Each structure stands twice: as C-alpha cells, then as structure tokens.
Short mmCIF file of C-alpha atoms in Angstrom, two decimals:
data_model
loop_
_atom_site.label_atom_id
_atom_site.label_comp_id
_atom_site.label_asym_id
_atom_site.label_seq_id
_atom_site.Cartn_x
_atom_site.Cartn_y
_atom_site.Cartn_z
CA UNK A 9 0.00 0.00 0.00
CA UNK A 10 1.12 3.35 -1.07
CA UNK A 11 0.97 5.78 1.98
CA UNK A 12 2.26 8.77 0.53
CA UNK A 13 5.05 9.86 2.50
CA UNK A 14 6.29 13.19 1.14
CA UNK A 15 10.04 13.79 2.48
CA UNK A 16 12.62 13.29 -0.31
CA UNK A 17 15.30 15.31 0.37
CA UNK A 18 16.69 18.17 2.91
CA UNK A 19 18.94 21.01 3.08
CA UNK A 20 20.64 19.10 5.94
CA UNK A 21 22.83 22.26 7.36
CA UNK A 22 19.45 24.31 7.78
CA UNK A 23 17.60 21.18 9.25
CA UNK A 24 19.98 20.36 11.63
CA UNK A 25 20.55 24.12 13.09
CA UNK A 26 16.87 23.96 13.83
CA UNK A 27 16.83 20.86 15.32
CA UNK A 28 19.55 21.89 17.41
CA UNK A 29 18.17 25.32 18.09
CA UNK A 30 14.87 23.35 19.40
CA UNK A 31 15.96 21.09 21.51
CA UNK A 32 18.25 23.94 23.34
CA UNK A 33 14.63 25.41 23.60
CA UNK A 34 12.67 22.79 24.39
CA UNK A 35 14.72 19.69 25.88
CA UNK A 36 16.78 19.49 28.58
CA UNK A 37 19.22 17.20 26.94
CA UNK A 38 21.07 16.59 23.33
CA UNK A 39 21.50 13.67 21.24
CA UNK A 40 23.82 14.01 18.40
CA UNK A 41 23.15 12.80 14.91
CA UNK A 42 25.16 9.43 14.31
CA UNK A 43 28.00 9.13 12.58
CA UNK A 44 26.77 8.70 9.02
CA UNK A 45 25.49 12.59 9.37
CA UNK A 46 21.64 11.28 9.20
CA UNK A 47 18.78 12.22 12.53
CA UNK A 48 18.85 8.89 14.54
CA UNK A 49 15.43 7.96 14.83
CA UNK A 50 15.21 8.52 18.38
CA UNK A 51 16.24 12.33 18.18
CA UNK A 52 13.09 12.65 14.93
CA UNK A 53 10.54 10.72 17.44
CA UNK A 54 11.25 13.18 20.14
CA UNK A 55 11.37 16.22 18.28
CA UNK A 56 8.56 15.81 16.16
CA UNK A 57 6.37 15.39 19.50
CA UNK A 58 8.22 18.43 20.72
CA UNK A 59 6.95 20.24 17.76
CA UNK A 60 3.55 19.26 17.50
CA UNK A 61 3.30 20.30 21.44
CA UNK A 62 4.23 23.80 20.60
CA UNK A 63 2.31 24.18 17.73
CA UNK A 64 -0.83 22.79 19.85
CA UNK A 65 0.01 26.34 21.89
CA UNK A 66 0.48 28.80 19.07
CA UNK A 67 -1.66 27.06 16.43
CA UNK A 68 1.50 28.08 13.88
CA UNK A 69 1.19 25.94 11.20
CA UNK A 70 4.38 26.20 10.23
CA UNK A 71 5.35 24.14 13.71
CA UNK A 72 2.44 21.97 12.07
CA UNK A 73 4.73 21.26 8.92
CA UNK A 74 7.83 20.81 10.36
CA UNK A 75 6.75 18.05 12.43
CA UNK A 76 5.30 16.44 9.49
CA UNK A 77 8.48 16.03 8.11
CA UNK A 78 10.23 14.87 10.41
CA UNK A 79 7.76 12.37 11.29
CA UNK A 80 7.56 11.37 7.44
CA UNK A 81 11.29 10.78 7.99
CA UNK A 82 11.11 8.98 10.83
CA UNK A 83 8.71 6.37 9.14
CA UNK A 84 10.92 6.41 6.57
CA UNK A 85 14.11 5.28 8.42
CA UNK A 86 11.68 2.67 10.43
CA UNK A 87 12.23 -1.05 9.43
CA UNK A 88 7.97 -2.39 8.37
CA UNK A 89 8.78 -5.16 10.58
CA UNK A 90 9.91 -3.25 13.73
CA UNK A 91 8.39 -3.27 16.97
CA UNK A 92 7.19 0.81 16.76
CA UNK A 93 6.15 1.13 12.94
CA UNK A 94 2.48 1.18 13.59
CA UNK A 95 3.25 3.34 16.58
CA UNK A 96 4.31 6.25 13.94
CA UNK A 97 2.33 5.27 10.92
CA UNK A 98 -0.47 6.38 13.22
CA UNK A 99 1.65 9.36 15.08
CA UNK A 100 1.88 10.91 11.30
CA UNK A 101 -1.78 10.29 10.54
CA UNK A 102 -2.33 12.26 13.76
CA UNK A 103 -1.14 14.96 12.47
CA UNK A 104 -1.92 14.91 8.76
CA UNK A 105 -5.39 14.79 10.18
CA UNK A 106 -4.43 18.20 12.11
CA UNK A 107 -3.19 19.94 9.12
CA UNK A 108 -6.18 18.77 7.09
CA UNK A 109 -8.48 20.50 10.06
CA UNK A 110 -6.74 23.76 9.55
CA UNK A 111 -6.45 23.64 6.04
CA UNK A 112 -9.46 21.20 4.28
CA UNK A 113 -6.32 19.60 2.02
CA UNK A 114 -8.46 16.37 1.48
CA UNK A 115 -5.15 14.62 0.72
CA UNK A 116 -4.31 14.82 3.94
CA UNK A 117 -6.82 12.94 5.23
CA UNK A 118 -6.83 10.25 2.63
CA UNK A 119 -3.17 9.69 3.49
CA UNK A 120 -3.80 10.01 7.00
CA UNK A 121 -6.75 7.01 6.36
CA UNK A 122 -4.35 5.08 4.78
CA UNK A 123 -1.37 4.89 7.11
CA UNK A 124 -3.96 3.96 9.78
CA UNK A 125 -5.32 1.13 7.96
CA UNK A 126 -1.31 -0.05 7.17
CA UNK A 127 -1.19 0.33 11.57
CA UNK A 128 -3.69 -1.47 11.68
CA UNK A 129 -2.54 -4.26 9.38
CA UNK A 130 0.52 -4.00 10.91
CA UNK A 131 -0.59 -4.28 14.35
CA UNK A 132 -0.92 -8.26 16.36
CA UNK A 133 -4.63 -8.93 16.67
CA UNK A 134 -4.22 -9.32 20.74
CA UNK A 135 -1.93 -5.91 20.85
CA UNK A 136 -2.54 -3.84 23.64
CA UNK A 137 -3.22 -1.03 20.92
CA UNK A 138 -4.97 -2.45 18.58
CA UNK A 139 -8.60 -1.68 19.57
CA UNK A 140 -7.28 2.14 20.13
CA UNK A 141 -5.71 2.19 16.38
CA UNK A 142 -9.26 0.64 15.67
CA UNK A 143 -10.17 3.19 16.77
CA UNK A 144 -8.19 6.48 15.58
CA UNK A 145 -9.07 4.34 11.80
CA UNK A 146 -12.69 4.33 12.63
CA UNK A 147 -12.99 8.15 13.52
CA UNK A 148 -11.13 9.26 9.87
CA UNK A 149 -13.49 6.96 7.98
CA UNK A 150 -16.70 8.29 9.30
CA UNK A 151 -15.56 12.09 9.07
CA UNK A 152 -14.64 11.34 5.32
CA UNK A 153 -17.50 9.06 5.03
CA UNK A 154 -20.10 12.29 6.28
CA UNK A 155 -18.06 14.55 4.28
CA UNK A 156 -18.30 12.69 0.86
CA UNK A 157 -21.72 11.26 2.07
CA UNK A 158 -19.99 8.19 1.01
CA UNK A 159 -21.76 4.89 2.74
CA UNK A 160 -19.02 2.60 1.68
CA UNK A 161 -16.59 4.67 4.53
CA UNK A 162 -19.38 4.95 7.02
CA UNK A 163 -19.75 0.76 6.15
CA UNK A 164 -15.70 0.68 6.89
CA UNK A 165 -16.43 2.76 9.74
CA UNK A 166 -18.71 0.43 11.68
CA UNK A 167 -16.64 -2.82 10.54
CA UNK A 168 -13.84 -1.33 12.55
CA UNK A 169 -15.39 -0.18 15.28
CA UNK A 170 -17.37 -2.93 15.75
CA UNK A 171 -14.11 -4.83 15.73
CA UNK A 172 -12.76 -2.15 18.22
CA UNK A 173 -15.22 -2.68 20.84
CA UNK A 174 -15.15 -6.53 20.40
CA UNK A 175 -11.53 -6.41 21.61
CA UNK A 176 -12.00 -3.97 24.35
CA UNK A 177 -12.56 -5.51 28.14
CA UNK A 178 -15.98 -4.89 29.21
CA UNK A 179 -14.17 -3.09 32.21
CA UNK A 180 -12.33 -1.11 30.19
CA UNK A 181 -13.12 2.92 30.27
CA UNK A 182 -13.27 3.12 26.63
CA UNK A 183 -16.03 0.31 25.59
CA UNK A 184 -18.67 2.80 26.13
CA UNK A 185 -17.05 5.60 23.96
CA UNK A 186 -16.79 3.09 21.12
CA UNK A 187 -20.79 1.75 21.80
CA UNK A 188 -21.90 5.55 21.56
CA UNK A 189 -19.32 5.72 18.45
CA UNK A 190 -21.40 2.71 16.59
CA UNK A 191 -24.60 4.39 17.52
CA UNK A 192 -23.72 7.81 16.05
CA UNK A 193 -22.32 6.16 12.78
CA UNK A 194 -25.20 3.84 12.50
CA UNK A 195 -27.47 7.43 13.35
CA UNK A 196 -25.37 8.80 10.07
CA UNK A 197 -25.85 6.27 7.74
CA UNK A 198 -29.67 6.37 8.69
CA UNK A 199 -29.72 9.79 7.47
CA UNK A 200 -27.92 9.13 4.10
CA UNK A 201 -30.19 5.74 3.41
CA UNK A 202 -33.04 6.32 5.30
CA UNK A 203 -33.30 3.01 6.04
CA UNK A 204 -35.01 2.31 9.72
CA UNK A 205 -32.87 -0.26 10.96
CA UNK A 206 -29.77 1.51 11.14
CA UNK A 207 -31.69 3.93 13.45
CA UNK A 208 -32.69 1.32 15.58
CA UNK A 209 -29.32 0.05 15.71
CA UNK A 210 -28.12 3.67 16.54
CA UNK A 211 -30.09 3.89 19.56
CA UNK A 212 -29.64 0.35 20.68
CA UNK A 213 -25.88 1.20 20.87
CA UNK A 214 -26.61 4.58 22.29
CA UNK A 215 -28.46 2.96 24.84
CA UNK A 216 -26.03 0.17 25.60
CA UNK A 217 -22.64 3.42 26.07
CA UNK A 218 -25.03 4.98 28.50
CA UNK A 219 -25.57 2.25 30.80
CA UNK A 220 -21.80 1.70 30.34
CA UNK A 221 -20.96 5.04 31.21
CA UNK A 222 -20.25 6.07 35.08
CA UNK A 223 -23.17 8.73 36.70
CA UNK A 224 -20.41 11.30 37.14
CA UNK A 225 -18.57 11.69 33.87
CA UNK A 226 -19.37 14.58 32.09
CA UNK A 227 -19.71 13.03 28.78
CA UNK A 228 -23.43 11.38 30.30
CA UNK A 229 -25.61 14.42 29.61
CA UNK A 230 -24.00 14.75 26.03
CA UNK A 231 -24.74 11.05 25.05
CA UNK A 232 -28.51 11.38 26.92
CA UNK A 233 -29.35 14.62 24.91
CA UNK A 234 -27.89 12.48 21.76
CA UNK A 235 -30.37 9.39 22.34
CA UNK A 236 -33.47 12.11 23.27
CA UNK A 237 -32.92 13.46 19.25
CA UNK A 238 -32.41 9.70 17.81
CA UNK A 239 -35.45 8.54 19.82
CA UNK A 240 -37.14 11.82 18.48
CA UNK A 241 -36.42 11.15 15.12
CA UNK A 242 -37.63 7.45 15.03
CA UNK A 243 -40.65 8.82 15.89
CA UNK A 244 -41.13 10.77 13.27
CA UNK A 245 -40.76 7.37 11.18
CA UNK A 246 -43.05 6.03 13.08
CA UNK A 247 -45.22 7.88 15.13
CA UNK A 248 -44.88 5.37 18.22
CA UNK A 249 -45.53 7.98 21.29
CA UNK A 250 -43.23 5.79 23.47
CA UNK A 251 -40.38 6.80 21.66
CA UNK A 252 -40.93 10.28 22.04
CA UNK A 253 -41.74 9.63 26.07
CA UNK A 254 -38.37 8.24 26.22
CA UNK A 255 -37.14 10.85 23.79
CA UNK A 256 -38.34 13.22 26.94
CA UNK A 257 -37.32 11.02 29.38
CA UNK A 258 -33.40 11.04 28.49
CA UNK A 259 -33.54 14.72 26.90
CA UNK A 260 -34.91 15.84 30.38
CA UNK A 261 -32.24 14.33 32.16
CA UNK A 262 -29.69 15.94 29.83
CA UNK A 263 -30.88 19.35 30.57
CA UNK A 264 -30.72 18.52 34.79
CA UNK A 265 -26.99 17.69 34.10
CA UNK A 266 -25.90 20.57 32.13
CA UNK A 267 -24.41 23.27 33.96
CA UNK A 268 -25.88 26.82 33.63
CA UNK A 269 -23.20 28.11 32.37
CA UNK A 270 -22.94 25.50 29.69
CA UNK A 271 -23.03 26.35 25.84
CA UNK A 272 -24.94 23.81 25.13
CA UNK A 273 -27.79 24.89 27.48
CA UNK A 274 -29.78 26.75 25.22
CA UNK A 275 -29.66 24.44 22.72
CA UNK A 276 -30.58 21.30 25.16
CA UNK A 277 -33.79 23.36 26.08
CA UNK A 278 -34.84 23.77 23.19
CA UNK A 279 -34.49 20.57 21.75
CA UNK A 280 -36.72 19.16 25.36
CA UNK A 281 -39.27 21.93 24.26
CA UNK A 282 -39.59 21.05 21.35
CA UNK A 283 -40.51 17.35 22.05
CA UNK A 284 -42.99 18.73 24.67
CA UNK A 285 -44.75 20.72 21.52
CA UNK A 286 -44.65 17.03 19.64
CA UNK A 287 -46.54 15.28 22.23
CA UNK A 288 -48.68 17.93 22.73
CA UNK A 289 -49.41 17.84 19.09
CA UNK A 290 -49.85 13.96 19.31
CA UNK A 291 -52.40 13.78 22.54
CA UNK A 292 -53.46 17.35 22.97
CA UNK A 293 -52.53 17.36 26.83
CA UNK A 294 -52.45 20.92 28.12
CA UNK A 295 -49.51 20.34 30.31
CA UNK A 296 -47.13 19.29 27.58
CA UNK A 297 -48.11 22.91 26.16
CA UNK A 298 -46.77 24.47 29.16
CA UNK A 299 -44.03 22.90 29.39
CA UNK A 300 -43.07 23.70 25.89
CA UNK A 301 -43.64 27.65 26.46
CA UNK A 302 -41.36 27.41 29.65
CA UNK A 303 -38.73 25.86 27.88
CA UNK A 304 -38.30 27.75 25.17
CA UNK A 305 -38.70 30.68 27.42
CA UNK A 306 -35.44 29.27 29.50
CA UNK A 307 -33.94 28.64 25.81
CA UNK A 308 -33.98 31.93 24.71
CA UNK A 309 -32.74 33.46 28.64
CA UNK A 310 -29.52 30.55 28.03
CA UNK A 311 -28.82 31.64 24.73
CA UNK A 312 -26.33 33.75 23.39
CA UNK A 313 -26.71 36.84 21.09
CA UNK A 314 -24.22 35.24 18.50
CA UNK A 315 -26.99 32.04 18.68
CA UNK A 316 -29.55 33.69 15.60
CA UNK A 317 -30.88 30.53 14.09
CA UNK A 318 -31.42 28.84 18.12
CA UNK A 319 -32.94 32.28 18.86
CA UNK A 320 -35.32 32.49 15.77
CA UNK A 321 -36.13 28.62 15.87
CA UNK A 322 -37.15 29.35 19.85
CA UNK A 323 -39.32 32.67 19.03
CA UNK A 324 -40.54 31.02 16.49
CA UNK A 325 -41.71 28.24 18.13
CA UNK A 326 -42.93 29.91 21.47
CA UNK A 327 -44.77 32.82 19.28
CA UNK A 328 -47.17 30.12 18.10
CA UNK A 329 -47.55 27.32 21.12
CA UNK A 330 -48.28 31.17 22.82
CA UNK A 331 -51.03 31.75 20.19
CA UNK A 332 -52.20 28.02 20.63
CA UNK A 333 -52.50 28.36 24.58
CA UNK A 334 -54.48 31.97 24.30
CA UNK A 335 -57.05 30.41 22.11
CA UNK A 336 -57.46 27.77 24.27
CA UNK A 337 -57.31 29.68 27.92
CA UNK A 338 -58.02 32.96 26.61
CA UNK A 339 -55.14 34.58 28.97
CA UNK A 340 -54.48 37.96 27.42
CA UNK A 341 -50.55 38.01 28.42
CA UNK A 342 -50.02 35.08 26.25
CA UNK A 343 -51.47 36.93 22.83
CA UNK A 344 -49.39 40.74 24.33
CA UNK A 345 -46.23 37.99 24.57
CA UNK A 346 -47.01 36.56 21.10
CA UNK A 347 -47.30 40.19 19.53
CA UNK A 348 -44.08 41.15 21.13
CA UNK A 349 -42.26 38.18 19.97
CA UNK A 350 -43.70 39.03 16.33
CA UNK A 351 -42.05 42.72 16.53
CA UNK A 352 -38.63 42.56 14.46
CA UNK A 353 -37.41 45.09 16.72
CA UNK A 354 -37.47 42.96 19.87
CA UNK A 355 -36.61 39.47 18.44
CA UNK A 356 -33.02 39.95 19.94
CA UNK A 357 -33.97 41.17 23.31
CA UNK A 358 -36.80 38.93 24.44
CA UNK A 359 -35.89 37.42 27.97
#
C-alpha cells in the first residue's frame, strides 16, 4: 500500500541548526546525529512530538509542517517489521489529520486514512493497541465518510469499530465511547439511506454506552441529549408515542446535568421543548403545552446573542404554542407575549 510519505530530500545544514536550536529550547538534553550525518530515529521521534506540542500552543502551522516532516522521515528510516512502525504510521496520521483541520487539504486525510489502515494491518490482533488504532481508523473513515456522504466509509467505519469494541474488556473505560461511536455512525448512515434499521441500531448502541458510562462523567448528559434526538427522530418514522416519552425522558435528564453556564444549554432546552410541543401535538394534553412555552422561554434566557438561528427557531416556536394556549385559555398576556415576539425590533432582546 502506497501511503504517501512526502520527504525526499533536505537542506541538511538548515535542518539540523533547527533541530539543534529546538531542543536547546525545548529539551533538557542533546542527542547528536550518528555518525553517518543522518537524525537517529530517536532524536526525529522526540522532536517531532516536541513540535507538535508547541504548535498545539500557538496554532503556527508552520510548527504543524515541520513536524510532518520529520515524522515522514522517521517512518521512513523505520524497518515495516519493527516493533514501533504502527506506533508512527499512526503518530503521522495524527497529524496529517491536524493539518487537514486547519487547512481542508483532502489529501491529507486520505493519506492520513491510509497509514492507519497499514497500523492497523501492521498491528498483532491481541496488541494492547490495537482496539485504540481501531479506533483512531474508525474516527477518519466516518468524518470522510459524512463529508463525501460516502456509505461505503461509514460501512468501513462500523466494521472497525465494531471490531474495536469486540476487543476492548468490558471493564475497560473506553467500551462505552466506542458503543456511543457505533450508535452515532449507524445514526449517520440512517440519514444518508433512510433506512429504519440503522436507526434502531443507533439507539440500541446509544443505549447500551449509557448504561456503560459512570453517573459522574461529564460526557453522560451529552450522550442522553444524543439518544433524546435519535429517539425523536424514530418517531417521526413512526409515530410510536413511546419513543418520544423516552425521547423526553433522556432529553430531560440531559438538561438537569448541564451546567448553567454550559453552551450547550440553550440548545438542550430547546431541543426538550420542542418534544414537549410534539406530544402535545400527538395527545393534545395541556400540560405538555406548558411545558413547551417554559422551555423555550429558558432557551432563549440561556442563549447567546451570537446564537440567531437557536434564537429564531425558539421565538418562532414559542410565538405560536403562545397563540395556541391563548385560544385555548383565553389569557391575554399570552397573545401581548405573542405580539411582542412578532415585533422585528425585539426578536433579539426577548428574555
């Protein structure tokens, strides 16, 4: 397999005053080159980490680059049959995949794709590592796969992280991670083949990384809020109300867990809200239209003034559940609220 390593040849005098002038920098310590006048591969492993750290503070892309090369080097000079070659196939698809997120060169992430699946090929079946290069492989393919809308990634996608979480210890702090992982792919490919089975797959896995995952990781109120919109969306396949109760159920218990503060807040309220309006839509249960209005009310106090589409989508909705209620109760507030909401001038200033 081709993995298109770039490196072909260096102005060495230049190279190695910058080496040397980073690790005076950065490393307490020096290694000289060996005698042959080429970077032992010890001296590129450290210093391309060095370099990736500092451009992970200053975001200089040029930092980015360098450590590219030297880590294309490094593979280079590393025997396919020694002990750390999958190590840095997948340490230089790292950050190929880095450069590609600051500069959408898709080439970057093809190669990146590739030299994980040559780690991965590379890798003993009962490694240590492998489910984690499983891993790294499956989160490429389903980012290219959503990109390109291509199923045949977001097929590759599932295949290894299905494999992934087969070969991780159901102890492990990771299986859950990789359970939610299969549910959102599954969740993806839905939406590109609207086919209903990979939605109920989605939210089977969903289900299974929540139970997996500990009451006081953060990470639980992201993966409930994510199984309240699946369980939302199968039911508008299918119109079975006990989806959208559990929709509520887990969506509910999302918004108790975020933090005030939280910029995801806003959004989390309004998504509960907007199940509320569903059901009350479905069974006509006054209650649910309350508890829509309040919502979005506590939506639009959470959101941001950067947040347009969240604030028009929560105006939008509360201006008519508003209108619904005063027809029904006949409370004049509600229509005076409704009005206001409808006044261009004070769509950014409701609270």
């Amino acid at each position: 397999m081709s993995i298109g390593l770039l490196v072909t040849d260096y102005n060495r005098a230049q190279l190695f005053a910058h080496l040397d002038a980073l690790e005076v920098s950065s490393y307490n310590g020096y290694q000289p080159t060996d005698p042959t006048g080429d970077i032992s591969p010890a001296r590129l492993d450290r210093l391309w980490q060095l370099l990736n750290g500092r451009y992970e503070q200053t975001q200089n892309v040029n930092e980015l680059n360098t450590a590219i090369d030297l880590c294309q080097l490094l593979v280079q000079k590393t025997a396919h049959d020694h002990p750390d070659y999958p190590a840095r196939l997948v340490g230089l698809a790292g950050l190929l995949d880095g450069r590609y997120e600051q500069t959408q060169n898709f080439d970057d992430l093809n190669t990146a794709i590739d030299l994980c699946q040559l780690a991965v090929q590379k890798t003993a079946h009962d490694h240590p590592d492998y489910p984690a290069r499983l891993d790294i492989l499956t989160g490429l393919l389903q980012h290219r796969g959503e990109i390109e809308v291509d199923v045949d990634d977001l097929n590759r996608a599932i295949k290894a992280c299905c494999r992934a979480a087969l070969k991780t210890p159901r102890a492990h702090p990771d299986l859950a991670a990789r359970y939610f992982r299969l549910g959102d792919i599954f969740e993806c490919r839905f939406r590109y083949t609207a086919f209903l089975p990979n939605l109920h797959s989605a939210i089977n896995f969903a289900r299974t990384a929540i139970l997996a995952t500990p009451d006081d990781q953060y990470v639980l109120a992201e993966r409930r809020a994510s199984l309240g919109e699946m369980l939302e969306r199968r039911y508008g396949c299918t119109e079975d109300i006990a989806d959208l109760d559990e929709g509520i159920q887990f969506s509910s218990q999302a918004v108790e867990a975020t933090d005030k503060s939280s910029c995801w807040l806003a959004e989390r309220l309004s998504n509960l809200a907007r199940k509320f309006g569903l059901r009350y839509g479905a069974l006509t249960e006054i209650e649910d239209l309350h508890k829509a209005i309040l919502l979005y009310r506590r939506s639009l106090e959470a959101s941001a003034d950067g947040e347009h589409h969240l604030r028009a989508e929560c105006m939008s909705h509360l201006r008519s559940h508003l209108k619904t209620r005063y027809r029904l109760l006949r409370d004049f507030p509600d229509l005076q609220e409704a009005d206001y909401l409808s006044s261009p001038s004070d769509r950014g200033h409701h609270s």
